[in-house]
Amino acid sequence: MRSARPLRTMKFGGTSVGNAECVGRVAALVADEAAGAEVVVVVSAMGGVTDMLIRAATEASRGDREDWKGARQELARRHREVADTLLYAGEQAQVLPRLAEEIGNFENLCSGFSLVREITPRGMDALSSLGEKMSALLVAAALRSKGCAAEAVDATELIVTDDHFGNASPHFDETAVRTRDRLAPLRRRGLIPVVTGFRGATREGVCTTLGRGGSDYSATLIGAALESDEVWIWTDVDGVMTADPRLVPAAHIVPEISYREAAELAFFGAKVLHPKTIQPVLKRQIPVWIKNTFNPSCPGTRIGAAPAGARPGVKALTTVSKADLITVSGRDRLSFAELAARVFQSLSRDDIPTLMVTQSSADNVLCFAVHDADLLHVRSALEKAFELEILHDYIAPPEVVPQVAIVVLVGENMKGTPGISGRAFGALGRRDINIIAIAQGSSELSISLAVNAGQVKEAVTAIHEEFEL
Ligand code: ASP
Ligand code: MG
């Protein structure tokens, strides 16, 4: 189903719908856009709500009734305030009972968790994504109060996933069919669908979530399903930056980056995008814009196919400030292949991502970096995997270099450009910053350098200056 007007899928993040004033701003933006384009909206929960829900559930499962009673009040208060400020009386009469219903669901789930002293992953998904249901109701009602026909839609009716609760993977084709079918009648009637981000459902209809920050992913899934002309991700920053501005004050917005560059930046923790966001739009080459709700006149960053003839070299830097390097040595007892196979198998069982990997083969040494938050987990996984070998002194216990930071240089056009690593090394060397480990793959899309965590600011600044970003 196509109309002559361009179709834009627009996602609004938690801060963009954080209070009544913000929701009002979103409604105005959507109403404006809807004058010239067909708009499909995807929303996150109000900022902080998901954290609060998860905390309340955790406390409930420990038998603490106070925390979730407090969370219940807060949930009611924040959503009620938006309704009171923005909605006409008629709308309030419709929406308040539906908000109350969700708050009832929250209470039932928490009291269930507190009775059994346990949270099942399935129960957690139903609970942690209630914020999205509530914000979708409010944003749709705020649009109607502005005279724009709109309807809240629960993404459990659109996004079909596996049953990996907490971090479910969508089935793309089924999602596309369901999304198109469910939204077609609304679109025909000229209604703006306001879809809950973050949520999906299994084929059997059980609610799942797409991982923290997953509403970006919801937006590109829905955008791709509808063959949108563009996906706009509205957030609280002006776009993708050349580096983290808290580390490099001279950092600035990158007007255009490629899909691969964006995916690389997101993987290494650039906060602006959920790491899986790019996947759904790649095939159809749908451009994704990052825009700032609080500064809508700034054009933002366009993520799309790599522009021809772009400037060679580094496009942006990203950093993982809290990481650890782990070294496992097979001595001459285990071949490198066997060592690596067993290390990665033990990590894959718990879905632990590695940030960089290097091999120094003379002594069968494998070195890799993980997020500091995963360290304890990784250590015990490795100790278990190599229990016998360590006991018999076949291999050394894994060694950890703690408190490293990883600085990543990203750029599609670094490929085949000589001298980039040399310049980065030089910039660090001149400032006496030691590089602990290095990784670059043959795609030459990124170069990762591990440095002492205490020197991360200086390191990123040096590289930012060197490449005149
Ligand atoms: N509300 C969810 C979260 O905080 C999803 C999102 O914001 O994208 O993780
Ligand atoms: Mg968010």
Coordinates of C-alpha atoms and ligand atoms in Angstrom, one line a residue:
M1 CA 0.0 0.0 0.0
R2 CA 1.6 3.2 -1.2
S3 CA 0.4 6.8 -1.2
A4 CA 1.8 9.7 -3.2
R5 CA 3.2 11.2 0.0
P6 CA 6.5 10.0 1.4
L7 CA 6.2 7.5 4.3
R8 CA 8.3 8.3 7.4
T9 CA 8.6 6.0 10.4
M10 CA 9.5 8.2 13.4
K11 CA 10.8 6.9 16.7
F12 CA 10.8 9.0 19.9
G13 CA 13.2 8.0 22.7
G14 CA 12.6 8.1 26.4
T15 CA 13.8 11.7 27.0
S16 CA 11.8 12.9 24.0
V17 CA 8.6 11.7 25.8
G18 CA 10.0 12.3 29.3
N19 CA 7.2 14.6 30.7
A20 CA 4.1 16.5 29.6
E21 CA 6.0 19.3 28.0
C22 CA 8.1 16.8 25.9
V23 CA 5.1 14.8 24.9
G24 CA 3.4 18.0 23.8
R25 CA 6.5 18.8 21.7
V26 CA 6.4 15.4 20.1
A27 CA 2.8 15.7 19.2
A28 CA 3.5 19.1 17.6
L29 CA 6.4 17.7 15.6
V30 CA 4.4 14.7 14.4
A31 CA 1.4 17.0 13.5
D32 CA 3.7 19.2 11.5
E33 CA 5.3 16.3 9.6
A34 CA 2.0 14.7 9.0
A35 CA 1.0 17.7 6.9
G36 CA 3.5 16.8 4.2
A37 CA 4.1 13.1 4.8
E38 CA 2.5 9.9 6.0
V39 CA 3.8 9.2 9.5
V40 CA 4.1 6.1 11.6
V41 CA 5.2 6.7 15.1
V42 CA 7.2 4.4 17.4
V43 CA 7.7 5.3 21.1
S44 CA 9.9 4.4 24.0
A45 CA 8.7 4.4 27.6
M46 CA 9.0 7.8 29.4
G47 CA 12.6 8.3 30.4
G48 CA 13.6 6.3 33.5
V49 CA 10.4 4.3 33.5
T50 CA 11.9 1.0 32.2
D51 CA 14.6 1.2 34.9
M52 CA 12.0 1.8 37.5
L53 CA 9.9 -1.1 36.4
I54 CA 12.8 -3.5 36.4
R55 CA 14.0 -2.3 39.8
A56 CA 10.5 -2.7 41.3
A57 CA 10.2 -6.2 39.9
T58 CA 13.6 -7.2 41.3
E59 CA 12.7 -5.8 44.7
A60 CA 9.3 -7.6 44.6
S61 CA 11.0 -10.9 43.9
R62 CA 13.0 -10.4 47.1
G63 CA 9.8 -10.0 49.0
D64 CA 10.0 -6.2 49.4
R65 CA 6.5 -4.7 49.0
E66 CA 7.5 -1.1 49.7
D67 CA 9.6 -0.5 46.6
W68 CA 7.0 -1.5 44.1
K69 CA 4.2 0.3 45.9
G70 CA 6.3 3.4 45.6
A71 CA 7.0 2.7 41.9
R72 CA 3.2 2.2 41.4
Q73 CA 2.6 5.7 42.7
E74 CA 5.3 7.2 40.6
L75 CA 4.1 5.4 37.5
A76 CA 0.6 6.6 38.0
R77 CA 1.8 10.2 38.8
R78 CA 4.0 10.7 35.8
H79 CA 1.5 9.4 33.2
R80 CA -1.4 11.1 34.9
E81 CA 0.4 14.4 34.7
V82 CA 0.8 14.1 31.0
A83 CA -2.9 13.2 30.6
D84 CA -4.0 16.1 32.8
T85 CA -1.8 18.6 31.0
L86 CA -2.3 17.6 27.4
L87 CA -5.6 15.8 26.9
Y88 CA -9.1 17.2 26.5
A89 CA -11.7 15.9 28.9
G90 CA -13.2 13.4 26.4
E91 CA -9.7 12.0 25.8
Q92 CA -9.0 11.8 29.4
A93 CA -12.1 9.8 30.0
Q94 CA -10.9 7.3 27.4
V95 CA -7.3 7.1 28.3
L96 CA -7.2 7.2 32.1
P97 CA -9.0 3.9 32.5
R98 CA -6.6 2.3 30.1
L99 CA -3.6 3.7 32.0
A100 CA -5.2 2.4 35.2
E101 CA -5.5 -1.0 33.6
E102 CA -1.7 -1.1 32.8
I103 CA -1.0 0.0 36.4
G104 CA -3.2 -2.9 37.5
N105 CA -1.1 -5.3 35.3
F106 CA 2.0 -3.9 37.0
E107 CA 0.6 -4.6 40.4
N108 CA -0.5 -8.1 39.6
L109 CA 2.8 -9.0 38.1
C110 CA 4.8 -7.6 41.1
S111 CA 2.6 -9.2 43.6
G112 CA 3.0 -12.5 41.7
F113 CA 6.8 -12.1 41.7
S114 CA 6.8 -11.3 45.5
L115 CA 4.6 -14.4 46.2
V116 CA 6.9 -16.8 44.3
R117 CA 10.1 -14.9 45.2
E118 CA 11.2 -15.2 41.6
I119 CA 10.9 -13.4 38.3
T120 CA 10.7 -15.5 35.2
P121 CA 12.2 -14.0 32.0
R122 CA 8.8 -14.1 30.4
G123 CA 7.2 -12.3 33.3
M124 CA 10.0 -9.7 33.3
D125 CA 9.4 -8.9 29.6
A126 CA 5.6 -8.4 30.1
L127 CA 6.4 -6.1 33.0
S128 CA 9.5 -4.2 31.8
S129 CA 7.7 -3.1 28.6
L130 CA 4.6 -1.8 30.2
G131 CA 6.1 1.7 30.0
E132 CA 5.9 1.6 26.2
K133 CA 2.2 0.6 26.3
M134 CA 1.5 3.6 28.5
S135 CA 3.5 6.1 26.5
A136 CA 1.9 4.9 23.2
L137 CA -1.5 5.5 24.7
L138 CA -0.6 9.0 25.8
V139 CA 1.2 10.0 22.6
A140 CA -1.8 8.8 20.5
A141 CA -4.2 10.7 22.7
A142 CA -2.0 13.8 22.7
L143 CA -2.1 13.7 18.9
R144 CA -5.9 13.3 18.9
S145 CA -6.2 16.3 21.3
K146 CA -4.3 18.3 18.6
G147 CA -6.8 17.3 16.0
C148 CA -4.7 14.5 14.4
A149 CA -6.4 11.2 14.0
A150 CA -4.1 8.6 15.8
E151 CA -4.3 5.2 17.4
A152 CA -2.0 3.4 19.8
V153 CA -0.9 0.0 18.6
D154 CA 0.8 -2.7 20.6
A155 CA 3.8 -4.1 18.8
T156 CA 3.0 -7.6 20.1
E157 CA 0.6 -7.5 17.2
L158 CA 3.3 -6.6 14.7
I159 CA 6.8 -7.9 15.6
V160 CA 7.1 -11.7 15.7
T161 CA 10.1 -12.9 17.6
D162 CA 11.7 -16.1 18.9
D163 CA 11.3 -16.8 22.6
H164 CA 14.7 -15.5 23.8
F165 CA 13.0 -13.4 26.5
G166 CA 14.9 -10.2 27.3
N167 CA 16.7 -10.1 24.0
A168 CA 14.5 -11.7 21.4
S169 CA 15.3 -11.9 17.7
P170 CA 12.6 -11.0 15.2
H171 CA 11.5 -13.2 12.3
F172 CA 11.7 -10.6 9.6
D173 CA 9.3 -12.0 7.0
E174 CA 6.5 -12.7 9.4
T175 CA 7.0 -9.4 11.0
A176 CA 6.7 -7.6 7.7
V177 CA 3.5 -9.4 6.8
R178 CA 1.9 -8.8 10.2
T179 CA 2.9 -5.2 10.3
R180 CA 1.6 -4.4 6.9
D181 CA -1.7 -6.3 7.6
R182 CA -2.3 -4.8 11.0
L183 CA -1.5 -1.2 10.0
A184 CA -3.2 -1.2 6.5
P185 CA -6.7 -0.4 7.7
L186 CA -5.4 2.4 10.0
R187 CA -3.4 3.9 7.2
R188 CA -6.3 3.7 4.8
R189 CA -8.4 5.7 7.2
G190 CA -5.6 8.3 7.5
L191 CA -4.9 7.4 11.2
I192 CA -1.4 7.8 12.5
P193 CA -0.3 4.5 14.2
V194 CA 1.6 5.1 17.5
V195 CA 3.4 1.8 18.1
T196 CA 5.0 0.6 21.3
G197 CA 8.8 0.3 20.9
F198 CA 10.8 -2.5 22.6
R199 CA 8.0 -5.1 22.6
G200 CA 7.3 -8.0 20.3
A201 CA 5.7 -11.4 20.7
T202 CA 6.3 -15.0 19.9
R203 CA 4.2 -16.8 17.3
E204 CA 2.0 -17.9 20.2
G205 CA 1.5 -14.3 21.2
V206 CA 3.7 -14.2 24.4
C207 CA 5.2 -10.8 25.0
T208 CA 9.0 -10.5 24.4
T209 CA 11.4 -7.6 24.4
L210 CA 14.2 -6.7 21.9
G211 CA 16.8 -5.8 24.5
R212 CA 17.5 -2.6 26.4
G213 CA 17.3 0.4 24.1
G214 CA 15.5 -1.8 21.6
S215 CA 12.9 0.8 20.4
D216 CA 15.4 2.0 17.8
Y217 CA 15.4 -1.6 16.5
S218 CA 11.5 -1.6 16.6
A219 CA 11.5 1.5 14.4
T220 CA 13.7 0.1 11.7
L221 CA 11.9 -3.2 11.7
I222 CA 8.6 -1.4 11.2
G223 CA 10.1 1.0 8.8
A224 CA 11.5 -1.8 6.7
A225 CA 8.2 -3.8 6.9
L226 CA 6.3 -0.8 5.5
E227 CA 8.9 0.1 3.0
S228 CA 9.1 3.5 4.5
D229 CA 11.0 6.1 2.6
E230 CA 12.9 7.1 5.7
V231 CA 13.2 6.2 9.3
W232 CA 13.8 9.1 11.7
I233 CA 15.2 8.4 15.2
W234 CA 14.4 11.3 17.4
T235 CA 16.6 11.5 20.5
D236 CA 18.2 14.1 22.8
V237 CA 21.4 14.8 20.8
D238 CA 22.0 16.4 17.5
G239 CA 23.3 13.3 15.7
V240 CA 26.2 11.0 15.5
M241 CA 29.3 12.7 16.8
T242 CA 33.0 12.4 15.7
A243 CA 33.8 11.4 19.3
D244 CA 32.2 11.3 22.8
P245 CA 31.8 15.0 23.6
R246 CA 32.4 14.3 27.3
L247 CA 35.9 13.2 26.3
V248 CA 36.6 15.4 23.4
P249 CA 35.0 18.9 23.7
A250 CA 35.9 19.6 20.0
A251 CA 33.8 16.7 18.9
H252 CA 31.1 17.6 16.4
I253 CA 28.2 16.2 14.4
V254 CA 28.9 14.0 11.4
P255 CA 26.3 14.9 8.7
E256 CA 26.5 11.6 6.9
I257 CA 27.7 8.1 7.7
S258 CA 27.3 4.8 6.0
Y259 CA 25.3 1.8 7.3
R260 CA 28.5 -0.1 8.1
E261 CA 30.1 2.8 9.9
A262 CA 26.9 3.3 12.0
A263 CA 26.7 -0.4 12.9
E264 CA 30.4 -0.4 13.9
L265 CA 29.9 2.7 16.1
A266 CA 26.8 1.2 17.7
F267 CA 28.5 -2.1 18.4
F268 CA 31.3 -0.3 20.2
G269 CA 28.8 1.5 22.4
A270 CA 28.0 4.8 20.8
K271 CA 24.9 5.5 22.8
V272 CA 23.0 7.0 20.0
L273 CA 21.8 3.7 18.3
H274 CA 20.9 0.2 19.4
P275 CA 23.5 -2.1 17.8
K276 CA 21.0 -4.0 15.8
T277 CA 19.2 -1.0 14.4
I278 CA 20.8 -1.0 11.0
Q279 CA 20.1 -4.6 10.1
P280 CA 16.5 -4.3 8.9
V281 CA 17.0 -1.3 6.7
L282 CA 20.1 -2.4 4.9
K283 CA 18.5 -4.6 2.2
R284 CA 16.1 -1.9 1.0
Q285 CA 18.7 0.9 1.7
I286 CA 16.2 2.9 3.6
P287 CA 18.0 6.0 5.0
V288 CA 17.9 6.5 8.8
W289 CA 18.1 10.0 10.3
I290 CA 19.2 10.8 13.8
K291 CA 17.5 14.0 15.0
N292 CA 17.2 16.0 18.2
T293 CA 13.6 16.6 19.5
F294 CA 15.0 19.5 21.5
N295 CA 16.7 21.1 18.5
P296 CA 14.5 20.0 15.5
S297 CA 15.9 22.6 13.1
C298 CA 19.3 20.9 13.2
P299 CA 19.4 18.5 10.3
G300 CA 21.1 15.7 12.3
T301 CA 23.0 12.7 10.8
R302 CA 21.9 10.8 7.8
I303 CA 22.8 7.1 7.8
G304 CA 22.7 5.6 4.4
A305 CA 24.6 3.9 1.6
A306 CA 28.3 5.0 1.5
P307 CA 28.5 8.2 -0.6
A308 CA 30.8 7.9 -3.6
G309 CA 34.0 9.9 -3.4
A310 CA 33.8 10.6 0.3
R311 CA 36.9 11.8 2.0
P312 CA 39.3 9.0 2.7
G313 CA 40.3 8.1 6.2
V314 CA 38.8 8.1 9.7
K315 CA 35.1 9.2 10.0
A316 CA 34.6 9.0 13.8
L317 CA 36.0 7.6 17.0
T318 CA 34.2 5.7 19.7
T319 CA 35.4 4.3 23.0
V320 CA 34.6 1.6 25.5
S321 CA 35.9 3.1 28.7
K322 CA 35.5 0.2 31.0
A323 CA 37.0 -3.0 29.5
D324 CA 39.5 -5.7 30.5
L325 CA 41.9 -7.7 28.4
I326 CA 42.1 -11.4 29.0
T327 CA 45.0 -13.5 27.9
V328 CA 44.8 -17.3 27.6
S329 CA 48.0 -19.2 26.8
G330 CA 47.9 -22.7 25.5
R331 CA 51.6 -23.1 26.0
D332 CA 52.7 -25.9 23.7
R333 CA 49.9 -28.3 24.9
L334 CA 46.9 -26.9 23.0
S335 CA 47.0 -25.8 19.4
F336 CA 45.9 -22.3 18.8
A337 CA 42.8 -23.5 17.0
E338 CA 41.7 -25.7 19.8
L339 CA 42.4 -23.1 22.4
A340 CA 40.4 -20.5 20.5
A341 CA 37.5 -22.9 19.7
R342 CA 37.1 -23.7 23.4
V343 CA 37.4 -20.1 24.6
F344 CA 34.8 -18.8 22.2
Q345 CA 32.5 -21.8 22.8
S346 CA 32.5 -21.0 26.5
L347 CA 31.7 -17.3 25.8
S348 CA 29.0 -18.1 23.3
R349 CA 27.1 -20.2 25.8
D350 CA 26.4 -17.0 27.7
D351 CA 26.2 -14.7 24.7
I352 CA 29.2 -12.7 26.0
P353 CA 30.4 -10.2 23.3
T354 CA 34.1 -9.7 22.7
L355 CA 35.3 -6.3 21.8
M356 CA 38.6 -7.2 20.2
V357 CA 40.6 -10.3 19.6
T358 CA 44.3 -10.8 18.9
Q359 CA 46.5 -13.8 18.3
S360 CA 50.2 -14.0 19.0
S361 CA 50.9 -17.5 17.9
A362 CA 54.4 -18.3 18.8
D363 CA 53.3 -19.3 22.3
N364 CA 49.6 -20.0 21.4
V365 CA 48.5 -16.9 23.0
L366 CA 44.9 -15.6 22.6
C367 CA 44.1 -12.2 23.9
F368 CA 40.6 -10.6 23.9
A369 CA 38.8 -7.7 25.4
V370 CA 35.4 -7.8 27.1
H371 CA 33.2 -5.2 28.8
D372 CA 34.2 -4.9 32.4
A373 CA 30.6 -5.8 33.5
D374 CA 31.1 -9.2 31.9
L375 CA 34.5 -9.9 33.5
L376 CA 33.4 -12.1 36.5
H377 CA 31.2 -14.1 34.2
V378 CA 34.0 -14.6 31.6
R379 CA 36.4 -15.6 34.3
S380 CA 34.2 -18.3 35.7
A381 CA 33.2 -19.5 32.2
L382 CA 36.9 -19.9 31.3
E383 CA 37.9 -21.5 34.6
K384 CA 35.1 -24.0 34.1
A385 CA 36.0 -24.7 30.5
F386 CA 39.7 -25.3 31.3
E387 CA 39.3 -26.8 34.7
L388 CA 41.3 -29.9 34.1
E389 CA 44.0 -28.2 32.0
I390 CA 44.6 -25.6 34.6
L391 CA 44.6 -28.2 37.4
H392 CA 47.3 -30.2 35.6
D393 CA 49.2 -27.1 34.6
Y394 CA 48.7 -27.7 30.9
I395 CA 47.7 -24.2 30.4
A396 CA 48.1 -21.1 32.6
P397 CA 45.1 -19.7 34.4
P398 CA 43.7 -16.8 32.3
E399 CA 45.5 -13.5 32.9
V400 CA 43.5 -10.3 33.2
V401 CA 44.8 -6.8 32.4
P402 CA 42.1 -4.8 34.2
Q403 CA 41.0 -1.2 33.5
V404 CA 41.7 -0.8 29.9
A405 CA 39.8 1.4 27.5
I406 CA 39.4 0.6 23.8
V407 CA 39.5 3.4 21.3
V408 CA 38.0 2.6 18.0
L409 CA 38.7 4.5 14.7
V410 CA 35.9 3.9 12.3
G411 CA 35.7 4.8 8.6
E412 CA 34.5 3.0 5.5
N413 CA 37.2 4.8 3.5
M414 CA 40.1 3.8 5.6
K415 CA 40.3 0.7 3.4
G416 CA 43.4 0.9 1.3
T417 CA 44.5 4.2 2.7
P418 CA 48.1 3.7 3.9
G419 CA 49.4 5.3 7.0
I420 CA 46.3 5.5 9.2
S421 CA 47.5 3.2 11.9
G422 CA 50.9 4.8 11.7
R423 CA 49.4 8.3 12.3
A424 CA 47.3 7.0 15.2
F425 CA 50.3 5.3 16.8
G426 CA 52.4 8.4 16.3
A427 CA 49.8 10.6 17.9
L428 CA 49.7 8.3 21.0
G429 CA 53.4 7.8 21.1
R430 CA 54.2 11.5 21.1
R431 CA 52.0 11.8 24.2
D432 CA 53.6 8.8 25.9
I433 CA 50.5 6.7 25.7
N434 CA 51.2 3.0 25.6
I435 CA 49.1 0.8 23.3
I436 CA 48.4 -2.5 25.0
A437 CA 46.7 -4.3 22.2
I438 CA 45.7 -3.6 18.6
A439 CA 43.2 -5.1 16.2
Q440 CA 42.2 -4.4 12.6
G441 CA 40.3 -6.8 10.3
S442 CA 40.7 -7.0 6.6
S443 CA 37.5 -5.1 6.0
E444 CA 39.5 -2.1 7.4
L445 CA 36.3 -0.6 8.7
S446 CA 37.7 -0.1 12.2
I447 CA 41.0 -0.1 14.1
S448 CA 40.8 -0.9 17.8
L449 CA 43.5 0.2 20.2
A450 CA 43.5 -0.8 23.9
V451 CA 45.1 1.7 26.2
N452 CA 45.2 2.3 29.9
A453 CA 41.7 3.4 31.1
G454 CA 43.2 6.4 32.9
Q455 CA 44.5 7.7 29.6
V456 CA 41.4 7.3 27.5
K457 CA 40.5 11.0 27.3
E458 CA 44.0 12.0 26.3
A459 CA 44.2 9.2 23.7
V460 CA 40.9 10.0 22.0
T461 CA 41.7 13.7 22.0
A462 CA 45.1 13.0 20.4
I463 CA 43.6 10.9 17.6
H464 CA 40.8 13.3 17.1
E465 CA 43.3 16.1 16.6
E466 CA 45.7 14.0 14.4
F467 CA 42.9 13.3 11.9
E468 CA 41.4 16.8 12.1
L469 CA 38.0 15.4 12.7
Ligands
ASP1 N1 12.4 1.6 27.2 C1 13.3 0.6 26.8 C2 14.6 0.8 27.5 O1 14.8 1.7 28.3 C3 13.5 0.6 25.3 C4 14.1 1.9 24.7 O2 14.1 2.9 25.3 O3 14.5 1.9 23.5 O4 15.5 0.0 27.3
MG2 MG 15.8 4.5 25.5

